[in-house]
PDB file of C-alpha atoms in Angstrom:
ATOM      1  CA  MET N   1     114.971  71.449 108.873  1.00 40.00           C
ATOM      2  CA  SER N   2     114.555  72.110 112.500  1.00 41.00           C
ATOM      3  CA  SER N   3     111.830  70.573 114.540  1.00 37.00           C
ATOM      4  CA  GLU N   4     110.748  74.107 115.466  1.00 48.00           C
ATOM      5  CA  SER N   5     109.809  75.031 111.869  1.00 53.00           C
ATOM      6  CA  ALA N   6     108.228  71.678 111.117  1.00 52.00           C
ATOM      7  CA  PRO N   7     106.125  70.672 114.168  1.00 55.00           C
ATOM      8  CA  ALA N   8     105.562  66.926 114.440  1.00 58.00           C
ATOM      9  CA  GLY N   9     101.781  67.535 114.914  1.00 79.00           C
ATOM     10  CA  ARG N  10     101.152  69.522 111.757  1.00 93.00           C
ATOM     11  CA  PRO N  11      99.404  67.265 109.231  1.00 97.00           C
ATOM     12  CA  VAL N  12     100.175  66.868 105.597  1.00 98.00           C
ATOM     13  CA  ARG N  13      97.577  68.632 103.370  1.00 98.00           C
ATOM     14  CA  ILE N  14      96.923  68.431  99.656  1.00 98.00           C
ATOM     15  CA  GLY N  15      95.828  71.508  97.528  1.00 98.00           C
ATOM     16  CA  VAL N  16      95.009  72.016  93.965  1.00 98.00           C
ATOM     17  CA  GLN N  17      95.112  75.250  91.989  1.00 98.00           C
ATOM     18  CA  VAL N  18      92.286  75.161  89.470  1.00 98.00           C
ATOM     19  CA  GLN N  19      93.732  77.581  87.015  1.00 98.00           C
ATOM     20  CA  PRO N  20      90.835  79.771  85.718  1.00 98.00           C
ATOM     21  CA  GLN N  21      91.914  79.717  82.038  1.00 98.00           C
ATOM     22  CA  HIS N  22      91.053  78.057  78.702  1.00 98.00           C
ATOM     23  CA  ALA N  23      87.821  76.581  80.158  1.00 98.00           C
ATOM     24  CA  GLU N  24      84.161  77.348  80.498  1.00 98.00           C
ATOM     25  CA  TYR N  25      83.040  78.178  84.039  1.00 98.00           C
ATOM     26  CA  ALA N  26      80.927  74.977  84.140  1.00 97.00           C
ATOM     27  CA  GLN N  27      84.162  72.975  83.699  1.00 98.00           C
ATOM     28  CA  ILE N  28      85.812  74.858  86.550  1.00 98.00           C
ATOM     29  CA  ARG N  29      82.795  74.246  88.784  1.00 98.00           C
ATOM     30  CA  ARG N  30      82.820  70.559  88.051  1.00 97.00           C
ATOM     31  CA  THR N  31      86.519  70.346  88.822  1.00 98.00           C
ATOM     32  CA  VAL N  32      86.144  72.045  92.190  1.00 98.00           C
ATOM     33  CA  ALA N  33      83.316  69.637  93.029  1.00 98.00           C
ATOM     34  CA  ALA N  34      85.422  66.656  92.012  1.00 98.00           C
ATOM     35  CA  ALA N  35      88.391  67.879  93.987  1.00 98.00           C
ATOM     36  CA  GLU N  36      86.299  68.266  97.203  1.00 98.00           C
ATOM     37  CA  GLU N  37      84.739  64.851  96.626  1.00 98.00           C
ATOM     38  CA  ALA N  38      88.199  63.259  96.142  1.00 97.00           C
ATOM     39  CA  GLY N  39      89.297  64.587  99.469  1.00 98.00           C
ATOM     40  CA  VAL N  40      91.539  67.541  98.618  1.00 98.00           C
ATOM     41  CA  ASP N  41      92.068  69.864 101.561  1.00 98.00           C
ATOM     42  CA  VAL N  42      92.371  73.224  99.732  1.00 98.00           C
ATOM     43  CA  VAL N  43      91.255  74.479  96.372  1.00 98.00           C
ATOM     44  CA  PHE N  44      92.949  77.601  94.958  1.00 98.00           C
ATOM     45  CA  ASN N  45      92.533  79.728  91.879  1.00 98.00           C
ATOM     46  CA  TRP N  46      94.832  82.627  90.879  1.00 98.00           C
ATOM     47  CA  ASP N  47      94.423  86.394  90.506  1.00 98.00           C
ATOM     48  CA  HIS N  48      95.149  87.325  86.909  1.00 98.00           C
ATOM     49  CA  PHE N  49      93.124  88.787  84.100  1.00 98.00           C
ATOM     50  CA  PHE N  50      94.634  86.796  81.132  1.00 98.00           C
ATOM     51  CA  PRO N  51      95.981  83.296  80.764  1.00 98.00           C
ATOM     52  CA  LEU N  52      99.525  82.663  81.858  1.00 97.00           C
ATOM     53  CA  TYR N  53      99.987  79.582  79.632  1.00 93.00           C
ATOM     54  CA  GLY N  54      98.836  78.640  76.095  1.00 95.00           C
ATOM     55  CA  ASP N  55      96.686  81.162  74.138  1.00 97.00           C
ATOM     56  CA  ALA N  56      97.483  84.474  75.623  1.00 97.00           C
ATOM     57  CA  ASP N  57      93.946  85.644  74.698  1.00 97.00           C
ATOM     58  CA  GLY N  58      92.109  82.505  75.675  1.00 97.00           C
ATOM     59  CA  ARG N  59      89.231  82.210  78.033  1.00 97.00           C
ATOM     60  CA  HIS N  60      89.886  83.502  81.553  1.00 98.00           C
ATOM     61  CA  PHE N  61      87.855  84.475  84.635  1.00 98.00           C
ATOM     62  CA  GLU N  62      88.306  86.869  87.556  1.00 98.00           C
ATOM     63  CA  CYS N  63      89.470  85.583  90.920  1.00 98.00           C
ATOM     64  CA  TRP N  64      87.362  86.865  93.730  1.00 98.00           C
ATOM     65  CA  THR N  65      83.906  86.692  92.147  1.00 98.00           C
ATOM     66  CA  MET N  66      84.823  82.987  91.484  1.00 98.00           C
ATOM     67  CA  LEU N  67      85.884  82.546  95.071  1.00 98.00           C
ATOM     68  CA  ALA N  68      82.502  83.769  96.362  1.00 98.00           C
ATOM     69  CA  ALA N  69      80.835  81.285  94.023  1.00 98.00           C
ATOM     70  CA  TRP N  70      83.055  78.467  95.359  1.00 98.00           C
ATOM     71  CA  ALA N  71      82.293  79.489  98.854  1.00 98.00           C
ATOM     72  CA  GLU N  72      78.588  78.825  98.143  1.00 98.00           C
ATOM     73  CA  ALA N  73      79.134  75.671  96.071  1.00 97.00           C
ATOM     74  CA  THR N  74      81.490  73.817  98.494  1.00 98.00           C
ATOM     75  CA  SER N  75      81.015  72.632 102.060  1.00 97.00           C
ATOM     76  CA  ARG N  76      84.322  71.255 103.316  1.00 97.00           C
ATOM     77  CA  VAL N  77      87.480  72.371 101.386  1.00 98.00           C
ATOM     78  CA  GLU N  78      89.363  75.560 102.209  1.00 98.00           C
ATOM     79  CA  ILE N  79      89.435  77.984  99.365  1.00 98.00           C
ATOM     80  CA  GLY N  80      91.586  80.869  98.299  1.00 98.00           C
ATOM     81  CA  ALA N  81      93.710  82.534  95.627  1.00 98.00           C
ATOM     82  CA  LEU N  82      97.240  81.417  94.971  1.00 97.00           C
ATOM     83  CA  VAL N  83      97.723  84.261  95.112  1.00 96.00           C
ATOM     84  CA  THR N  84      95.810  87.581  95.204  1.00 98.00           C
ATOM     85  CA  CYS N  85      97.713  90.512  93.733  1.00 98.00           C
ATOM     86  CA  ASN N  86      97.911  93.157  96.312  1.00 98.00           C
ATOM     87  CA  SER N  87      98.118  95.949  93.665  1.00 97.00           C
ATOM     88  CA  TYR N  88      94.617  95.334  92.199  1.00 98.00           C
ATOM     89  CA  ARG N  89      92.392  96.258  95.202  1.00 98.00           C
ATOM     90  CA  ASN N  90      92.466  98.770  98.014  1.00 97.00           C
ATOM     91  CA  PRO N  91      93.559  96.860 101.179  1.00 98.00           C
ATOM     92  CA  GLU N  92      90.382  97.845 103.154  1.00 98.00           C
ATOM     93  CA  LEU N  93      88.203  96.714 100.230  1.00 98.00           C
ATOM     94  CA  LEU N  94      90.136  93.348  99.960  1.00 98.00           C
ATOM     95  CA  ALA N  95      89.707  92.873 103.659  1.00 98.00           C
ATOM     96  CA  ASP N  96      85.998  93.331 103.383  1.00 98.00           C
ATOM     97  CA  MET N  97      85.793  90.997 100.344  1.00 98.00           C
ATOM     98  CA  ALA N  98      87.713  88.342 102.275  1.00 98.00           C
ATOM     99  CA  ARG N  99      85.525  88.787 105.285  1.00 98.00           C
ATOM    100  CA  THR N 100      82.400  88.385 103.091  1.00 98.00           C
ATOM    101  CA  VAL N 101      83.663  85.255 101.339  1.00 98.00           C
ATOM    102  CA  ASP N 102      84.639  83.876 104.769  1.00 98.00           C
ATOM    103  CA  HIS N 103      81.044  84.193 105.915  1.00 98.00           C
ATOM    104  CA  ILE N 104      79.636  82.742 102.715  1.00 98.00           C
ATOM    105  CA  SER N 105      81.823  79.615 103.194  1.00 98.00           C
ATOM    106  CA  ALA N 106      80.657  78.997 106.800  1.00 98.00           C
ATOM    107  CA  ARG N 107      78.533  75.863 107.203  1.00 94.00           C
ATOM    108  CA  ASP N 108      76.485  74.262 109.931  1.00 91.00           C
ATOM    109  CA  GLY N 109      77.891  76.261 112.830  1.00 92.00           C
ATOM    110  CA  GLN N 110      81.495  75.850 111.603  1.00 96.00           C
ATOM    111  CA  PRO N 111      83.679  78.818 110.782  1.00 98.00           C
ATOM    112  CA  GLY N 112      84.445  80.040 107.272  1.00 98.00           C
ATOM    113  CA  ARG N 113      86.999  78.305 105.016  1.00 98.00           C
ATOM    114  CA  LEU N 114      88.758  81.189 103.338  1.00 98.00           C
ATOM    115  CA  ILE N 115      92.536  81.426 103.104  1.00 98.00           C
ATOM    116  CA  LEU N 116      93.741  84.998 102.086  1.00 98.00           C
ATOM    117  CA  GLY N 117      96.566  84.167  99.748  1.00 98.00           C
ATOM    118  CA  ILE N 118      98.318  87.321  98.756  1.00 98.00           C
ATOM    119  CA  GLY N 119     101.457  88.478  96.937  1.00 97.00           C
ATOM    120  CA  SER N 120     103.036  91.589  95.533  1.00 97.00           C
ATOM    121  CA  GLY N 121     102.113  90.985  91.855  1.00 96.00           C
ATOM    122  CA  TRP N 122     104.311  90.338  88.825  1.00 97.00           C
ATOM    123  CA  PHE N 123     102.316  89.866  85.539  1.00 98.00           C
ATOM    124  CA  GLU N 124     102.876  93.108  83.671  1.00 98.00           C
ATOM    125  CA  ARG N 125     100.109  92.596  81.193  1.00 98.00           C
ATOM    126  CA  ASP N 126      97.482  92.643  83.895  1.00 98.00           C
ATOM    127  CA  TYR N 127      98.848  96.039  85.021  1.00 98.00           C
ATOM    128  CA  ALA N 128      99.099  97.547  81.555  1.00 98.00           C
ATOM    129  CA  GLU N 129      95.629  96.507  80.358  1.00 98.00           C
ATOM    130  CA  TYR N 130      93.716  97.302  83.589  1.00 98.00           C
ATOM    131  CA  GLY N 131      95.464 100.557  84.271  1.00 98.00           C
ATOM    132  CA  TYR N 132      97.473  99.750  87.341  1.00 97.00           C
ATOM    133  CA  ASP N 133     100.908 101.194  87.922  1.00 97.00           C
ATOM    134  CA  PHE N 134     103.399  98.442  87.427  1.00 98.00           C
ATOM    135  CA  GLY N 135     106.309 100.272  89.210  1.00 97.00           C
ATOM    136  CA  THR N 136     109.163  98.090  90.384  1.00 97.00           C
ATOM    137  CA  ALA N 137     109.381  94.749  92.157  1.00 96.00           C
ATOM    138  CA  GLY N 138     110.769  96.468  95.224  1.00 96.00           C
ATOM    139  CA  GLY N 139     108.038  99.003  95.275  1.00 97.00           C
ATOM    140  CA  ARG N 140     105.374  96.371  94.959  1.00 98.00           C
ATOM    141  CA  LEU N 141     106.837  94.506  97.869  1.00 97.00           C
ATOM    142  CA  ASP N 142     106.881  97.623  99.971  1.00 97.00           C
ATOM    143  CA  ASP N 143     103.219  98.197  99.069  1.00 98.00           C
ATOM    144  CA  LEU N 144     102.438  94.625 100.203  1.00 98.00           C
ATOM    145  CA  ALA N 145     104.238  95.183 103.446  1.00 98.00           C
ATOM    146  CA  ALA N 146     102.191  98.388 104.029  1.00 98.00           C
ATOM    147  CA  ALA N 147      98.905  96.735 103.020  1.00 98.00           C
ATOM    148  CA  LEU N 148      98.895  93.776 105.376  1.00 98.00           C
ATOM    149  CA  PRO N 149      98.535  95.763 108.593  1.00 98.00           C
ATOM    150  CA  ARG N 150      95.701  97.706 106.948  1.00 98.00           C
ATOM    151  CA  ILE N 151      93.949  94.460 106.121  1.00 98.00           C
ATOM    152  CA  GLU N 152      94.346  93.181 109.639  1.00 98.00           C
ATOM    153  CA  SER N 153      93.102  96.523 111.117  1.00 98.00           C
ATOM    154  CA  ARG N 154      90.058  96.496 108.825  1.00 98.00           C
ATOM    155  CA  TRP N 155      89.191  92.887 109.896  1.00 98.00           C
ATOM    156  CA  ALA N 156      89.203  94.021 113.516  1.00 97.00           C
ATOM    157  CA  SER N 157      86.693  96.786 112.787  1.00 98.00           C
ATOM    158  CA  LEU N 158      84.268  95.083 110.449  1.00 98.00           C
ATOM    159  CA  ASN N 159      80.721  94.227 111.644  1.00 98.00           C
ATOM    160  CA  PRO N 160      80.368  91.397 111.599  1.00 98.00           C
ATOM    161  CA  ALA N 161      83.928  90.340 112.016  1.00 98.00           C
ATOM    162  CA  PRO N 162      85.364  87.351 110.061  1.00 98.00           C
ATOM    163  CA  THR N 163      84.062  84.058 111.405  1.00 98.00           C
ATOM    164  CA  ARG N 164      87.639  83.056 112.392  1.00 98.00           C
ATOM    165  CA  ARG N 165      91.135  84.480 112.316  1.00 97.00           C
ATOM    166  CA  VAL N 166      91.464  84.301 108.423  1.00 98.00           C
ATOM    167  CA  PRO N 167      94.770  82.516 107.602  1.00 98.00           C
ATOM    168  CA  VAL N 168      97.132  84.573 105.483  1.00 98.00           C
ATOM    169  CA  LEU N 169      99.148  82.827 102.881  1.00 98.00           C
ATOM    170  CA  ILE N 170     102.073  84.795 101.273  1.00 98.00           C
ATOM    171  CA  GLY N 171     103.655  83.534  98.075  1.00 95.00           C
ATOM    172  CA  GLY N 172     107.134  84.281  96.922  1.00 94.00           C
ATOM    173  CA  GLY N 173     110.722  83.470  97.774  1.00 93.00           C
ATOM    174  CA  GLY N 174     112.568  86.713  97.873  1.00 94.00           C
ATOM    175  CA  GLU N 175     115.036  86.388 100.798  1.00 96.00           C
ATOM    176  CA  ARG N 176     115.551  90.080 101.583  1.00 95.00           C
ATOM    177  CA  LYS N 177     112.027  91.342 101.627  1.00 96.00           C
ATOM    178  CA  THR N 178     109.360  88.728 100.923  1.00 97.00           C
ATOM    179  CA  LEU N 179     110.356  86.249 103.580  1.00 97.00           C
ATOM    180  CA  ARG N 180     110.766  89.025 106.093  1.00 97.00           C
ATOM    181  CA  ILE N 181     107.170  89.983 105.366  1.00 98.00           C
ATOM    182  CA  VAL N 182     106.146  86.304 105.743  1.00 98.00           C
ATOM    183  CA  ALA N 183     107.770  86.152 109.150  1.00 98.00           C
ATOM    184  CA  ALA N 184     105.795  89.238 110.290  1.00 97.00           C
ATOM    185  CA  HIS N 185     102.323  88.442 108.829  1.00 97.00           C
ATOM    186  CA  ALA N 186     101.820  85.004 107.326  1.00 98.00           C
ATOM    187  CA  ASP N 187     100.266  81.873 108.586  1.00 98.00           C
ATOM    188  CA  ILE N 188     101.258  79.894 105.534  1.00 98.00           C
ATOM    189  CA  TRP N 189     104.308  80.481 103.181  1.00 98.00           C
ATOM    190  CA  HIS N 190     104.117  79.136  99.682  1.00 98.00           C
ATOM    191  CA  GLY N 191     107.144  78.696  97.408  1.00 96.00           C
ATOM    192  CA  PHE N 192     108.354  76.960  94.344  1.00 91.00           C
ATOM    193  CA  GLY N 193     111.548  74.969  93.658  1.00 93.00           C
ATOM    194  CA  ASP N 194     113.208  71.729  94.178  1.00 93.00           C
ATOM    195  CA  PRO N 195     113.415  70.243  97.705  1.00 95.00           C
ATOM    196  CA  ASP N 196     116.921  71.693  98.191  1.00 96.00           C
ATOM    197  CA  THR N 197     115.752  75.137  97.181  1.00 96.00           C
ATOM    198  CA  ILE N 198     112.757  74.852  99.484  1.00 97.00           C
ATOM    199  CA  ALA N 199     114.836  73.717 102.415  1.00 97.00           C
ATOM    200  CA  HIS N 200     117.127  76.716 101.896  1.00 97.00           C
ATOM    201  CA  LYS N 201     114.152  79.098 101.844  1.00 97.00           C
ATOM    202  CA  HIS N 202     112.812  77.582 105.094  1.00 97.00           C
ATOM    203  CA  ALA N 203     116.172  78.210 106.790  1.00 97.00           C
ATOM    204  CA  VAL N 204     116.105  81.882 105.592  1.00 98.00           C
ATOM    205  CA  LEU N 205     112.489  82.253 106.838  1.00 98.00           C
ATOM    206  CA  ASP N 206     113.502  80.697 110.159  1.00 98.00           C
ATOM    207  CA  ARG N 207     116.199  83.326 110.498  1.00 97.00           C
ATOM    208  CA  TRP N 208     113.687  86.107 109.825  1.00 98.00           C
ATOM    209  CA  CYS N 209     111.416  84.598 112.437  1.00 98.00           C
ATOM    210  CA  ALA N 210     114.206  84.688 114.947  1.00 97.00           C
ATOM    211  CA  GLU N 211     114.944  88.399 114.099  1.00 96.00           C
ATOM    212  CA  THR N 212     111.234  89.341 114.522  1.00 93.00           C
ATOM    213  CA  GLY N 213     110.553  87.135 117.600  1.00 95.00           C
ATOM    214  CA  ARG N 214     108.149  84.870 115.746  1.00 96.00           C
ATOM    215  CA  ASP N 215     107.852  81.168 116.453  1.00 96.00           C
ATOM    216  CA  PRO N 216     108.690  79.615 113.114  1.00 96.00           C
ATOM    217  CA  GLY N 217     106.533  76.674 113.875  1.00 96.00           C
ATOM    218  CA  GLU N 218     103.503  79.012 113.554  1.00 96.00           C
ATOM    219  CA  ILE N 219     104.019  79.216 109.731  1.00 98.00           C
ATOM    220  CA  GLU N 220     102.774  76.298 107.754  1.00 98.00           C
ATOM    221  CA  ARG N 221     105.148  75.606 104.788  1.00 98.00           C
ATOM    222  CA  SER N 222     103.553  75.030 101.377  1.00 98.00           C
ATOM    223  CA  ALA N 223     105.084  74.273  98.031  1.00 97.00           C
ATOM    224  CA  GLY N 224     104.171  73.516  94.500  1.00 94.00           C
ATOM    225  CA  ALA N 225     104.598  69.733  93.817  1.00 90.00           C
ATOM    226  CA  GLU N 226     104.746  67.385  90.926  1.00 88.00           C
ATOM    227  CA  GLY N 227     106.127  63.985  90.278  1.00 89.00           C
ATOM    228  CA  GLU N 228     105.866  61.004  92.594  1.00 91.00           C
ATOM    229  CA  PRO N 229     105.037  61.359  96.336  1.00 94.00           C
ATOM    230  CA  GLY N 230     107.510  58.614  97.268  1.00 92.00           C
ATOM    231  CA  ASP N 231     110.315  60.761  95.769  1.00 93.00           C
ATOM    232  CA  VAL N 232     109.506  64.452  95.615  1.00 93.00           C
ATOM    233  CA  GLY N 233     106.885  64.255  98.319  1.00 95.00           C
ATOM    234  CA  GLU N 234     109.171  62.564 100.797  1.00 96.00           C
ATOM    235  CA  ARG N 235     112.021  64.946 100.073  1.00 95.00           C
ATOM    236  CA  LEU N 236     109.780  68.073 100.459  1.00 97.00           C
ATOM    237  CA  HIS N 237     108.274  66.584 103.597  1.00 96.00           C
ATOM    238  CA  ALA N 238     111.763  66.098 105.034  1.00 96.00           C
ATOM    239  CA  ALA N 239     112.407  69.744 104.244  1.00 95.00           C
ATOM    240  CA  GLY N 240     109.362  70.801 106.359  1.00 96.00           C
ATOM    241  CA  THR N 241     106.717  71.175 103.641  1.00 97.00           C
ATOM    242  CA  ARG N 242     103.188  70.234 104.876  1.00 98.00           C
ATOM    243  CA  LEU N 243     100.865  71.675 102.212  1.00 98.00           C
ATOM    244  CA  PHE N 244     101.509  70.284  98.754  1.00 98.00           C
ATOM    245  CA  THR N 245      99.762  71.993  95.897  1.00 96.00           C
ATOM    246  CA  PHE N 246      99.266  71.021  92.246  1.00 95.00           C
ATOM    247  CA  GLY N 247      98.414  73.192  89.266  1.00 95.00           C
ATOM    248  CA  LEU N 248      95.502  72.029  87.084  1.00 96.00           C
ATOM    249  CA  ASN N 249      95.264  73.710  83.691  1.00 94.00           C
ATOM    250  CA  GLY N 250      92.005  73.982  81.794  1.00 93.00           C
ATOM    251  CA  PRO N 251      90.117  72.859  79.950  1.00 95.00           C
ATOM    252  CA  ASP N 252      90.861  69.154  80.778  1.00 93.00           C
ATOM    253  CA  TYR N 253      91.512  69.511  84.487  1.00 96.00           C
ATOM    254  CA  ASP N 254      93.062  66.170  85.384  1.00 94.00           C
ATOM    255  CA  LEU N 255      92.882  65.064  89.006  1.00 95.00           C
ATOM    256  CA  ALA N 256      94.294  61.696  88.378  1.00 93.00           C
ATOM    257  CA  PRO N 257      97.936  62.460  89.413  1.00 92.00           C
ATOM    258  CA  VAL N 258      96.613  64.072  92.631  1.00 95.00           C
ATOM    259  CA  ARG N 259      94.899  60.807  93.769  1.00 95.00           C
ATOM    260  CA  ASP N 260      98.256  59.100  94.485  1.00 95.00           C
ATOM    261  CA  TRP N 261      99.295  62.069  96.588  1.00 97.00           C
ATOM    262  CA  LEU N 262      96.004  61.969  98.552  1.00 97.00           C
ATOM    263  CA  ALA N 263      96.776  58.279  99.443  1.00 97.00           C
ATOM    264  CA  TRP N 264     100.323  59.307 100.432  1.00 97.00           C
ATOM    265  CA  ARG N 265      98.904  62.028 102.609  1.00 97.00           C
ATOM    266  CA  ASP N 266      96.628  59.593 104.410  1.00 97.00           C
ATOM    267  CA  GLU N 267      99.645  57.310 105.076  1.00 96.00           C
ATOM    268  CA  LYS N 268     101.755  60.130 106.382  1.00 96.00           C
ATOM    269  CA  ASN N 269      98.874  61.307 108.684  1.00 97.00           C
ATOM    270  CA  ALA N 270      97.964  57.892 109.963  1.00 94.00           C
TER     271      ALA N 270
END
């Protein structure tokens, strides 16, 4: 990993994805509050209409109405979807929704705390039951590439504008299309895989940055993490990852494993 794509000054951050499935909303709300109190940096949900694990017809809640509630209920953590499905909302509408949640999350003269996490979509059941055209993976990626400039343009024209330049997180590891889109538009890239896979994806992303004239150091590198911070964490950190995110499944959202990572974060940032 080059020093360009992993700036020495970028701190380690810890995120949790509170998966909005198999739980009452009161359990989700308590988990978000507990994560903020524990010192987590970012709390994500996801943008699906049905559970991804366990009972396929179990309890599940919608993404963006939940983010608006989190914006009001929290005061410090950044919030966002990991990730929004580009197919489910008109880009101009999504930009306005994001701007509104950004304003709701602003506190005491500080700017808003929304991260716009976005991807091309993949869960076919969502499309089939909610009437969206599933199309092809390549077509959905093309739609994402076309939507991002529209979102950016709408932010520039809204009154009031967002409280800050809303960070854009793009999820996905496709090397031919997805990482090219990341190089053009993202502030954060999120991927999954072992440290060697993540390091390889970083190198591909760096090459796309070189082709597009983008400074790779501008893009924070995020990855799903599990296991021990002294092992997996150190290896991902050496590969350039700085945002480490953990999935929490309902109804028994367990923050205990995250606490060791929070202590490791504090040691790395000291």
